[in-house]
Amino acid sequence: MSKPPPTRTQRPEDSGYNNPSRQPAKTRKVAEEPAPDVSELELNPVMNADARGPAALRILNRIRRFFRVSVAVLILTVLLVGLGIYAAALDFLIRIHAYPIYLQWPVWLLLGLVLVLVLYAVIRLLLVWRTLHRHPQVSLEKVELSDRVAARSQLTDYLKALLKQPADRWRKVWPDEEAASQVSEACRNLVRERHIDADSWLDEYERQVRSPMDQAATARIRSYWQLVGVKTAISPFPLIDAMAVLYNNFLMIGDLATLYGRRIRRHEIVILLWVVFFQVYVASQSQELLDSAADEMGQTIHSGIARSFTHFISPKLAEGTIHAMVTWRIGKRAMRMMQPVTRN
């Protein structure tokens, strides 16, 4: 009868508990996987939201909710603008049919020309938008408290992309060609400069690039709000007013995007489009409201000259002033969005 083999006395370290050499292969594989890199999580918060925790998920859900609400508001605004343009078009048709036949054709030709110009502005804005790159804004307040070298590197990439865009298109949006040449040369020098410190580099960028760009953008905005004010003041039809507002605002946004060479974020695009379409709706409805208000004021005025001024001239002046101010406001908001450097 055979005896059982003697059992070997096991030491504590020979047991499988807490011993990597005795763990199963699957357990060792899980244990050997490295921890997620923090930098990767910061660079891609959407793909790594689960690894960042519930706080990142809440922030991401808020961003999505805000974007959905913004899109819904934009769609509602477009519907209201469509109804306003439809009402203005009906009023336009009624007025045109009341004219003699020899006056109807010039008005139809004018309307066709305006529609072609609006279509040109839309296509031009889309073509400009496709050629631009997304560059995050640099906050000067945060840079003063954090790494200025990283801000310099980010702005250097922005200047490289700015220099790669077509020079002729970029120079056309500048009111002064000499200033455009100086800024272009300053951009090349800042890209090549490596020996100066980050503080001096950012100061040179502020003085030679950002300040001239802001001055050129302000000049472009001034020219567009003046055009909008004059066109809406002399136009006899609300439909022409709406098309003029749409045409000039789209051209202004396209010129500012070309000047700064930077594509803004989605929610900023939604905000700009909402404001522009709301102004179009105001342009299609304001003429009747101002005319009715002028009629009520004219009934209380006994002087013939004052009554004529109140009835015919003051509504158009008020309409042109309102649209000029709104266009100036839209331009300033678009300018702040497209600036590569912000102070807040």
mmCIF file of C-alpha atoms in Angstrom:
data_model
loop_
_atom_site.group_PDB
_atom_site.id
_atom_site.type_symbol
_atom_site.label_atom_id
_atom_site.label_comp_id
_atom_site.label_asym_id
_atom_site.label_seq_id
_atom_site.Cartn_x
_atom_site.Cartn_y
_atom_site.Cartn_z
ATOM 1 C CA MET A 1 0.000 0.000 0.000
ATOM 2 C CA SER A 2 1.583 3.274 -1.209
ATOM 3 C CA LYS A 3 1.942 6.168 1.115
ATOM 4 C CA PRO A 4 0.733 9.653 0.078
ATOM 5 C CA PRO A 5 3.514 12.057 -0.911
ATOM 6 C CA PRO A 6 4.682 14.289 1.876
ATOM 7 C CA THR A 7 3.185 17.732 1.853
ATOM 8 C CA ARG A 8 5.626 20.584 1.510
ATOM 9 C CA THR A 9 5.422 23.206 4.177
ATOM 10 C CA GLN A 10 4.357 26.455 2.516
ATOM 11 C CA ARG A 11 5.762 29.743 3.532
ATOM 12 C CA PRO A 12 3.565 32.860 3.652
ATOM 13 C CA GLU A 13 5.199 34.315 0.552
ATOM 14 C CA ASP A 14 4.537 31.126 -1.458
ATOM 15 C CA SER A 15 0.772 31.526 -1.277
ATOM 16 C CA GLY A 16 -1.118 33.010 -4.126
ATOM 17 C CA TYR A 17 -2.409 35.884 -2.007
ATOM 18 C CA ASN A 18 -0.806 39.210 -2.916
ATOM 19 C CA ASN A 19 1.922 37.457 -4.891
ATOM 20 C CA PRO A 20 2.313 38.816 -8.438
ATOM 21 C CA SER A 21 4.146 35.690 -9.615
ATOM 22 C CA ARG A 22 1.206 33.468 -8.568
ATOM 23 C CA GLN A 23 -1.594 35.728 -9.854
ATOM 24 C CA PRO A 24 -3.598 34.695 -12.929
ATOM 25 C CA ALA A 25 -2.608 36.162 -16.307
ATOM 26 C CA LYS A 26 -5.747 38.268 -16.556
ATOM 27 C CA THR A 27 -5.147 39.789 -13.131
ATOM 28 C CA ARG A 28 -1.529 40.551 -13.979
ATOM 29 C CA LYS A 29 -2.599 42.214 -17.227
ATOM 30 C CA VAL A 30 -5.010 44.496 -15.409
ATOM 31 C CA ALA A 31 -2.425 45.318 -12.807
ATOM 32 C CA GLU A 32 0.230 46.098 -15.408
ATOM 33 C CA GLU A 33 -1.955 48.575 -17.346
ATOM 34 C CA PRO A 34 -0.684 52.122 -16.786
ATOM 35 C CA ALA A 35 -2.887 54.786 -15.301
ATOM 36 C CA PRO A 36 -4.450 57.225 -17.761
ATOM 37 C CA ASP A 37 -2.320 60.229 -18.574
ATOM 38 C CA VAL A 38 -3.662 63.466 -17.135
ATOM 39 C CA SER A 39 -2.561 65.471 -20.147
ATOM 40 C CA GLU A 40 -4.539 63.211 -22.485
ATOM 41 C CA LEU A 41 -7.629 63.631 -20.349
ATOM 42 C CA GLU A 42 -7.259 67.392 -20.426
ATOM 43 C CA LEU A 43 -6.746 67.463 -24.197
ATOM 44 C CA ASN A 44 -9.719 65.225 -24.987
ATOM 45 C CA PRO A 45 -12.418 65.727 -22.321
ATOM 46 C CA VAL A 46 -15.198 64.316 -24.505
ATOM 47 C CA MET A 47 -13.602 60.896 -25.077
ATOM 48 C CA ASN A 48 -12.293 60.613 -21.515
ATOM 49 C CA ALA A 49 -15.267 61.985 -19.605
ATOM 50 C CA ASP A 50 -15.787 58.665 -17.825
ATOM 51 C CA ALA A 51 -12.213 58.690 -16.556
ATOM 52 C CA ARG A 52 -12.520 62.258 -15.293
ATOM 53 C CA GLY A 53 -15.530 61.500 -13.150
ATOM 54 C CA PRO A 54 -19.122 62.701 -12.770
ATOM 55 C CA ALA A 55 -18.105 66.400 -12.594
ATOM 56 C CA ALA A 56 -16.857 66.315 -16.188
ATOM 57 C CA LEU A 57 -20.041 64.529 -17.261
ATOM 58 C CA ARG A 58 -22.172 67.233 -15.684
ATOM 59 C CA ILE A 59 -20.177 69.967 -17.411
ATOM 60 C CA LEU A 60 -20.413 68.134 -20.726
ATOM 61 C CA ASN A 61 -24.169 67.695 -20.336
ATOM 62 C CA ARG A 62 -24.558 71.398 -19.576
ATOM 63 C CA ILE A 63 -22.610 72.314 -22.702
ATOM 64 C CA ARG A 64 -24.761 69.988 -24.810
ATOM 65 C CA ARG A 65 -27.944 71.329 -23.247
ATOM 66 C CA PHE A 66 -26.855 74.927 -23.864
ATOM 67 C CA PHE A 67 -26.021 74.162 -27.493
ATOM 68 C CA ARG A 68 -29.386 72.441 -28.050
ATOM 69 C CA VAL A 69 -31.265 75.345 -26.508
ATOM 70 C CA SER A 70 -29.278 77.795 -28.633
ATOM 71 C CA VAL A 71 -30.071 75.842 -31.798
ATOM 72 C CA ALA A 72 -33.753 75.729 -30.835
ATOM 73 C CA VAL A 73 -33.797 79.492 -30.246
ATOM 74 C CA LEU A 74 -32.051 80.035 -33.575
ATOM 75 C CA ILE A 75 -34.601 77.865 -35.389
ATOM 76 C CA LEU A 76 -37.446 79.772 -33.715
ATOM 77 C CA THR A 77 -35.859 83.051 -34.740
ATOM 78 C CA VAL A 78 -35.457 81.864 -38.335
ATOM 79 C CA LEU A 79 -39.138 80.914 -38.383
ATOM 80 C CA LEU A 80 -40.123 84.357 -37.081
ATOM 81 C CA VAL A 81 -37.832 86.004 -39.630
ATOM 82 C CA GLY A 82 -39.359 83.862 -42.364
ATOM 83 C CA LEU A 83 -42.839 84.955 -41.352
ATOM 84 C CA GLY A 84 -41.717 88.573 -41.267
ATOM 85 C CA ILE A 85 -40.100 88.331 -44.707
ATOM 86 C CA TYR A 86 -43.216 86.586 -46.033
ATOM 87 C CA ALA A 87 -45.404 89.429 -44.754
ATOM 88 C CA ALA A 88 -42.967 91.972 -46.216
ATOM 89 C CA ALA A 89 -43.024 90.130 -49.547
ATOM 90 C CA LEU A 90 -46.838 90.226 -49.647
ATOM 91 C CA ASP A 91 -46.797 93.933 -48.873
ATOM 92 C CA PHE A 92 -44.134 94.364 -51.568
ATOM 93 C CA LEU A 93 -46.300 92.579 -54.167
ATOM 94 C CA ILE A 94 -49.349 94.656 -53.272
ATOM 95 C CA ARG A 95 -47.398 97.883 -53.650
ATOM 96 C CA ILE A 96 -45.779 96.803 -56.927
ATOM 97 C CA HIS A 97 -49.107 95.842 -58.527
ATOM 98 C CA ALA A 98 -50.432 99.289 -57.639
ATOM 99 C CA TYR A 99 -47.678 100.925 -59.726
ATOM 100 C CA PRO A 100 -48.005 101.518 -63.463
ATOM 101 C CA ILE A 101 -46.628 98.811 -65.705
ATOM 102 C CA TYR A 102 -43.636 100.895 -66.789
ATOM 103 C CA LEU A 103 -42.537 101.215 -63.137
ATOM 104 C CA GLN A 104 -43.004 97.578 -62.188
ATOM 105 C CA TRP A 105 -40.157 96.209 -64.301
ATOM 106 C CA PRO A 106 -37.421 98.431 -62.781
ATOM 107 C CA VAL A 107 -38.567 97.437 -59.287
ATOM 108 C CA TRP A 108 -38.477 93.734 -60.183
ATOM 109 C CA LEU A 109 -34.989 94.167 -61.614
ATOM 110 C CA LEU A 110 -33.914 95.917 -58.415
ATOM 111 C CA LEU A 111 -35.304 93.082 -56.294
ATOM 112 C CA GLY A 112 -33.520 90.482 -58.439
ATOM 113 C CA LEU A 113 -30.244 92.373 -58.080
ATOM 114 C CA VAL A 114 -30.651 92.500 -54.298
ATOM 115 C CA LEU A 115 -31.349 88.763 -54.105
ATOM 116 C CA VAL A 116 -28.250 88.005 -56.204
ATOM 117 C CA LEU A 117 -26.150 90.175 -53.904
ATOM 118 C CA VAL A 118 -27.479 88.399 -50.808
ATOM 119 C CA LEU A 119 -26.703 85.016 -52.359
ATOM 120 C CA TYR A 120 -23.199 86.255 -53.160
ATOM 121 C CA ALA A 121 -22.683 87.341 -49.548
ATOM 122 C CA VAL A 122 -23.821 83.943 -48.218
ATOM 123 C CA ILE A 123 -21.561 81.987 -50.602
ATOM 124 C CA ARG A 124 -18.620 84.249 -49.835
ATOM 125 C CA LEU A 125 -19.057 83.785 -46.097
ATOM 126 C CA LEU A 126 -19.231 79.994 -46.476
ATOM 127 C CA LEU A 127 -16.085 79.905 -48.637
ATOM 128 C CA VAL A 128 -14.182 82.046 -46.145
ATOM 129 C CA TRP A 129 -15.343 79.886 -43.252
ATOM 130 C CA ARG A 130 -14.089 76.686 -44.880
ATOM 131 C CA THR A 131 -10.542 78.036 -45.227
ATOM 132 C CA LEU A 132 -10.184 79.129 -41.601
ATOM 133 C CA HIS A 133 -8.779 77.102 -38.698
ATOM 134 C CA ARG A 134 -9.960 76.894 -35.114
ATOM 135 C CA HIS A 135 -7.518 78.495 -32.700
ATOM 136 C CA PRO A 136 -8.415 78.866 -29.016
ATOM 137 C CA GLN A 137 -8.356 82.328 -27.531
ATOM 138 C CA VAL A 138 -5.558 83.375 -25.172
ATOM 139 C CA SER A 139 -6.816 85.068 -22.023
ATOM 140 C CA LEU A 140 -4.280 87.635 -20.829
ATOM 141 C CA GLU A 141 -5.545 87.507 -17.240
ATOM 142 C CA LYS A 142 -5.041 83.742 -17.093
ATOM 143 C CA VAL A 143 -1.694 83.980 -18.875
ATOM 144 C CA GLU A 144 -0.392 86.390 -16.239
ATOM 145 C CA LEU A 145 -1.102 83.783 -13.581
ATOM 146 C CA SER A 146 -0.043 80.703 -15.543
ATOM 147 C CA ASP A 147 2.465 79.758 -18.229
ATOM 148 C CA ARG A 148 3.228 82.567 -20.681
ATOM 149 C CA VAL A 149 5.447 80.271 -22.737
ATOM 150 C CA ALA A 150 2.427 78.125 -23.604
ATOM 151 C CA ALA A 151 0.514 81.243 -24.672
ATOM 152 C CA ARG A 152 3.421 82.259 -26.885
ATOM 153 C CA SER A 153 3.473 78.828 -28.508
ATOM 154 C CA GLN A 154 -0.263 78.935 -29.108
ATOM 155 C CA LEU A 155 -0.101 82.405 -30.689
ATOM 156 C CA THR A 156 2.859 81.337 -32.825
ATOM 157 C CA ASP A 157 0.746 78.555 -34.326
ATOM 158 C CA TYR A 158 -1.997 81.102 -34.953
ATOM 159 C CA LEU A 159 0.409 83.451 -36.754
ATOM 160 C CA LYS A 160 1.700 80.609 -38.926
ATOM 161 C CA ALA A 161 -1.849 79.751 -40.010
ATOM 162 C CA LEU A 162 -2.571 83.449 -40.592
ATOM 163 C CA LEU A 163 0.425 83.776 -42.916
ATOM 164 C CA LYS A 164 -0.645 80.720 -44.923
ATOM 165 C CA GLN A 165 -3.970 82.171 -46.041
ATOM 166 C CA PRO A 166 -4.158 83.985 -49.417
ATOM 167 C CA ALA A 167 -2.427 87.345 -49.124
ATOM 168 C CA ASP A 168 -4.664 89.116 -51.655
ATOM 169 C CA ARG A 169 -7.850 88.192 -49.825
ATOM 170 C CA TRP A 170 -6.363 89.212 -46.487
ATOM 171 C CA ARG A 171 -5.185 92.600 -47.772
ATOM 172 C CA LYS A 172 -8.581 93.459 -49.270
ATOM 173 C CA VAL A 173 -10.207 93.675 -45.839
ATOM 174 C CA TRP A 174 -7.631 96.212 -44.631
ATOM 175 C CA PRO A 175 -8.498 99.884 -45.114
ATOM 176 C CA ASP A 176 -4.783 100.708 -45.516
ATOM 177 C CA GLU A 177 -2.500 98.477 -47.577
ATOM 178 C CA GLU A 178 0.631 99.847 -45.895
ATOM 179 C CA ALA A 179 -0.685 98.844 -42.458
ATOM 180 C CA ALA A 180 -1.434 95.358 -43.784
ATOM 181 C CA SER A 181 2.153 95.023 -45.045
ATOM 182 C CA GLN A 182 3.548 96.127 -41.694
ATOM 183 C CA VAL A 183 1.404 93.654 -39.763
ATOM 184 C CA SER A 184 2.347 90.833 -42.149
ATOM 185 C CA GLU A 185 6.040 91.578 -41.689
ATOM 186 C CA ALA A 186 5.570 91.760 -37.903
ATOM 187 C CA CYS A 187 3.903 88.327 -37.970
ATOM 188 C CA ARG A 188 6.896 86.844 -39.832
ATOM 189 C CA ASN A 189 9.346 88.394 -37.391
ATOM 190 C CA LEU A 190 7.423 87.081 -34.380
ATOM 191 C CA VAL A 191 7.336 83.573 -35.839
ATOM 192 C CA ARG A 192 11.111 83.643 -36.413
ATOM 193 C CA GLU A 193 12.063 85.202 -33.069
ATOM 194 C CA ARG A 194 13.205 82.587 -30.564
ATOM 195 C CA HIS A 195 15.815 84.367 -28.475
ATOM 196 C CA ILE A 196 13.562 86.843 -26.642
ATOM 197 C CA ASP A 197 11.627 85.886 -23.534
ATOM 198 C CA ALA A 198 7.887 85.212 -23.515
ATOM 199 C CA ASP A 199 6.940 88.489 -21.810
ATOM 200 C CA SER A 200 8.707 90.608 -24.423
ATOM 201 C CA TRP A 201 7.271 88.470 -27.226
ATOM 202 C CA LEU A 202 3.704 88.959 -25.973
ATOM 203 C CA ASP A 203 4.271 92.705 -25.634
ATOM 204 C CA GLU A 204 5.519 92.874 -29.220
ATOM 205 C CA TYR A 205 2.495 90.893 -30.358
ATOM 206 C CA GLU A 206 0.152 93.278 -28.571
ATOM 207 C CA ARG A 207 1.800 96.360 -30.075
ATOM 208 C CA GLN A 208 2.571 95.209 -33.628
ATOM 209 C CA VAL A 209 -0.228 92.737 -34.425
ATOM 210 C CA ARG A 210 -3.263 92.893 -32.161
ATOM 211 C CA SER A 211 -3.618 96.674 -31.927
ATOM 212 C CA PRO A 212 -3.422 97.312 -35.732
ATOM 213 C CA MET A 213 -5.841 94.426 -36.353
ATOM 214 C CA ASP A 214 -8.369 95.894 -33.925
ATOM 215 C CA GLN A 215 -8.075 99.297 -35.583
ATOM 216 C CA ALA A 216 -8.646 97.770 -39.031
ATOM 217 C CA ALA A 217 -11.640 95.786 -37.732
ATOM 218 C CA THR A 218 -13.150 98.941 -36.199
ATOM 219 C CA ALA A 219 -12.758 100.730 -39.545
ATOM 220 C CA ARG A 220 -14.528 97.894 -41.379
ATOM 221 C CA ILE A 221 -17.375 97.909 -38.863
ATOM 222 C CA ARG A 222 -17.719 101.678 -39.247
ATOM 223 C CA SER A 223 -18.028 101.433 -43.024
ATOM 224 C CA TYR A 224 -20.694 98.721 -42.792
ATOM 225 C CA TRP A 225 -22.907 100.403 -40.205
ATOM 226 C CA GLN A 226 -22.817 103.580 -42.278
ATOM 227 C CA LEU A 227 -23.861 101.635 -45.382
ATOM 228 C CA VAL A 228 -26.687 99.886 -43.526
ATOM 229 C CA GLY A 229 -27.947 103.200 -42.125
ATOM 230 C CA VAL A 230 -27.994 104.884 -45.526
ATOM 231 C CA LYS A 231 -29.531 101.942 -47.408
ATOM 232 C CA THR A 232 -32.354 101.369 -44.933
ATOM 233 C CA ALA A 233 -33.052 105.113 -44.773
ATOM 234 C CA ILE A 234 -33.511 105.522 -48.534
ATOM 235 C CA SER A 235 -35.202 102.183 -49.265
ATOM 236 C CA PRO A 236 -38.985 102.489 -49.752
ATOM 237 C CA PHE A 237 -39.736 98.774 -49.188
ATOM 238 C CA PRO A 238 -39.335 96.699 -45.996
ATOM 239 C CA LEU A 239 -38.263 93.673 -48.058
ATOM 240 C CA ILE A 240 -35.361 95.627 -49.552
ATOM 241 C CA ASP A 241 -34.429 96.784 -46.027
ATOM 242 C CA ALA A 242 -34.296 93.185 -44.788
ATOM 243 C CA MET A 243 -32.173 92.043 -47.729
ATOM 244 C CA ALA A 244 -29.793 95.004 -47.311
ATOM 245 C CA VAL A 245 -29.337 94.196 -43.618
ATOM 246 C CA LEU A 246 -28.690 90.520 -44.363
ATOM 247 C CA TYR A 247 -26.248 91.298 -47.175
ATOM 248 C CA ASN A 248 -24.132 93.833 -45.261
ATOM 249 C CA ASN A 249 -24.042 91.872 -42.001
ATOM 250 C CA PHE A 250 -22.880 88.693 -43.738
ATOM 251 C CA LEU A 251 -20.184 90.614 -45.601
ATOM 252 C CA MET A 252 -19.084 92.279 -42.361
ATOM 253 C CA ILE A 253 -18.794 88.958 -40.508
ATOM 254 C CA GLY A 254 -16.869 87.476 -43.448
ATOM 255 C CA ASP A 255 -14.456 90.421 -43.536
ATOM 256 C CA LEU A 256 -13.800 90.201 -39.794
ATOM 257 C CA ALA A 257 -13.202 86.450 -40.054
ATOM 258 C CA THR A 258 -10.763 87.031 -42.918
ATOM 259 C CA LEU A 259 -9.011 89.834 -41.049
ATOM 260 C CA TYR A 260 -8.405 87.796 -37.904
ATOM 261 C CA GLY A 261 -8.038 84.472 -39.744
ATOM 262 C CA ARG A 262 -9.803 82.556 -36.995
ATOM 263 C CA ARG A 263 -12.921 80.389 -36.943
ATOM 264 C CA ILE A 264 -15.089 80.856 -33.868
ATOM 265 C CA ARG A 265 -16.888 78.149 -31.922
ATOM 266 C CA ARG A 266 -20.306 76.713 -32.684
ATOM 267 C CA HIS A 267 -22.278 78.443 -29.966
ATOM 268 C CA GLU A 268 -20.707 81.778 -30.969
ATOM 269 C CA ILE A 269 -21.831 81.205 -34.559
ATOM 270 C CA VAL A 270 -25.344 80.500 -33.283
ATOM 271 C CA ILE A 271 -25.332 83.753 -31.278
ATOM 272 C CA LEU A 272 -24.187 85.826 -34.258
ATOM 273 C CA LEU A 273 -26.744 84.275 -36.602
ATOM 274 C CA TRP A 274 -29.512 84.793 -34.067
ATOM 275 C CA VAL A 275 -28.694 88.498 -33.715
ATOM 276 C CA VAL A 276 -28.444 88.983 -37.503
ATOM 277 C CA PHE A 277 -31.758 87.251 -38.215
ATOM 278 C CA PHE A 278 -33.440 89.193 -35.433
ATOM 279 C CA GLN A 279 -32.252 92.422 -37.046
ATOM 280 C CA VAL A 280 -33.628 91.187 -40.383
ATOM 281 C CA TYR A 281 -36.986 90.611 -38.698
ATOM 282 C CA VAL A 282 -36.884 94.115 -37.208
ATOM 283 C CA ALA A 283 -36.030 95.530 -40.636
ATOM 284 C CA SER A 284 -39.037 93.806 -42.188
ATOM 285 C CA GLN A 285 -41.437 95.082 -39.525
ATOM 286 C CA SER A 286 -40.069 98.431 -38.354
ATOM 287 C CA GLN A 287 -41.154 100.555 -41.323
ATOM 288 C CA GLU A 288 -44.871 100.055 -40.733
ATOM 289 C CA LEU A 289 -44.520 100.680 -37.001
ATOM 290 C CA LEU A 290 -42.512 103.864 -37.530
ATOM 291 C CA ASP A 291 -44.938 105.086 -40.209
ATOM 292 C CA SER A 292 -47.935 104.562 -37.938
ATOM 293 C CA ALA A 293 -46.158 106.345 -35.087
ATOM 294 C CA ALA A 294 -45.315 109.231 -37.421
ATOM 295 C CA ASP A 295 -48.963 109.463 -38.533
ATOM 296 C CA GLU A 296 -50.124 109.728 -34.934
ATOM 297 C CA MET A 297 -47.541 112.417 -34.209
ATOM 298 C CA GLY A 298 -48.390 114.269 -37.421
ATOM 299 C CA GLN A 299 -52.037 114.624 -36.409
ATOM 300 C CA THR A 300 -51.032 116.750 -33.431
ATOM 301 C CA ILE A 301 -48.815 119.067 -35.519
ATOM 302 C CA HIS A 302 -50.492 121.992 -37.299
ATOM 303 C CA SER A 303 -47.512 123.304 -39.268
ATOM 304 C CA GLY A 304 -47.357 121.948 -42.813
ATOM 305 C CA ILE A 305 -43.554 121.749 -42.992
ATOM 306 C CA ALA A 306 -43.249 120.092 -39.594
ATOM 307 C CA ARG A 307 -46.019 117.646 -40.526
ATOM 308 C CA SER A 308 -44.282 116.723 -43.784
ATOM 309 C CA PHE A 309 -41.000 116.196 -41.944
ATOM 310 C CA THR A 310 -42.653 114.048 -39.296
ATOM 311 C CA HIS A 311 -44.596 111.992 -41.834
ATOM 312 C CA PHE A 312 -41.979 111.347 -44.520
ATOM 313 C CA ILE A 313 -38.460 112.068 -43.272
ATOM 314 C CA SER A 314 -38.319 111.274 -39.567
ATOM 315 C CA PRO A 315 -39.457 107.582 -39.875
ATOM 316 C CA LYS A 316 -36.715 106.823 -42.409
ATOM 317 C CA LEU A 317 -34.101 108.644 -40.346
ATOM 318 C CA ALA A 318 -35.155 106.734 -37.248
ATOM 319 C CA GLU A 319 -35.101 103.432 -39.154
ATOM 320 C CA GLY A 320 -31.644 104.089 -40.594
ATOM 321 C CA THR A 321 -30.301 105.098 -37.172
ATOM 322 C CA ILE A 322 -31.691 101.970 -35.501
ATOM 323 C CA HIS A 323 -30.205 99.604 -38.071
ATOM 324 C CA ALA A 324 -26.874 101.421 -38.045
ATOM 325 C CA MET A 325 -26.632 101.047 -34.261
ATOM 326 C CA VAL A 326 -27.607 97.364 -34.374
ATOM 327 C CA THR A 327 -25.048 96.679 -37.121
ATOM 328 C CA TRP A 328 -22.361 98.419 -35.084
ATOM 329 C CA ARG A 329 -23.300 96.269 -32.077
ATOM 330 C CA ILE A 330 -23.171 93.052 -34.130
ATOM 331 C CA GLY A 331 -19.768 94.020 -35.527
ATOM 332 C CA LYS A 332 -18.328 94.702 -32.087
ATOM 333 C CA ARG A 333 -19.613 91.381 -30.769
ATOM 334 C CA ALA A 334 -18.194 89.495 -33.753
ATOM 335 C CA MET A 335 -14.897 91.340 -33.291
ATOM 336 C CA ARG A 336 -14.621 90.233 -29.644
ATOM 337 C CA MET A 337 -15.417 86.642 -30.600
ATOM 338 C CA MET A 338 -12.836 86.459 -33.379
ATOM 339 C CA GLN A 339 -9.963 88.125 -31.560
ATOM 340 C CA PRO A 340 -7.184 85.607 -30.812
ATOM 341 C CA VAL A 341 -6.420 87.421 -27.540
ATOM 342 C CA THR A 342 -8.991 88.390 -24.923
ATOM 343 C CA ARG A 343 -8.625 90.303 -21.668
ATOM 344 C CA ASN A 344 -11.326 88.518 -19.689
#
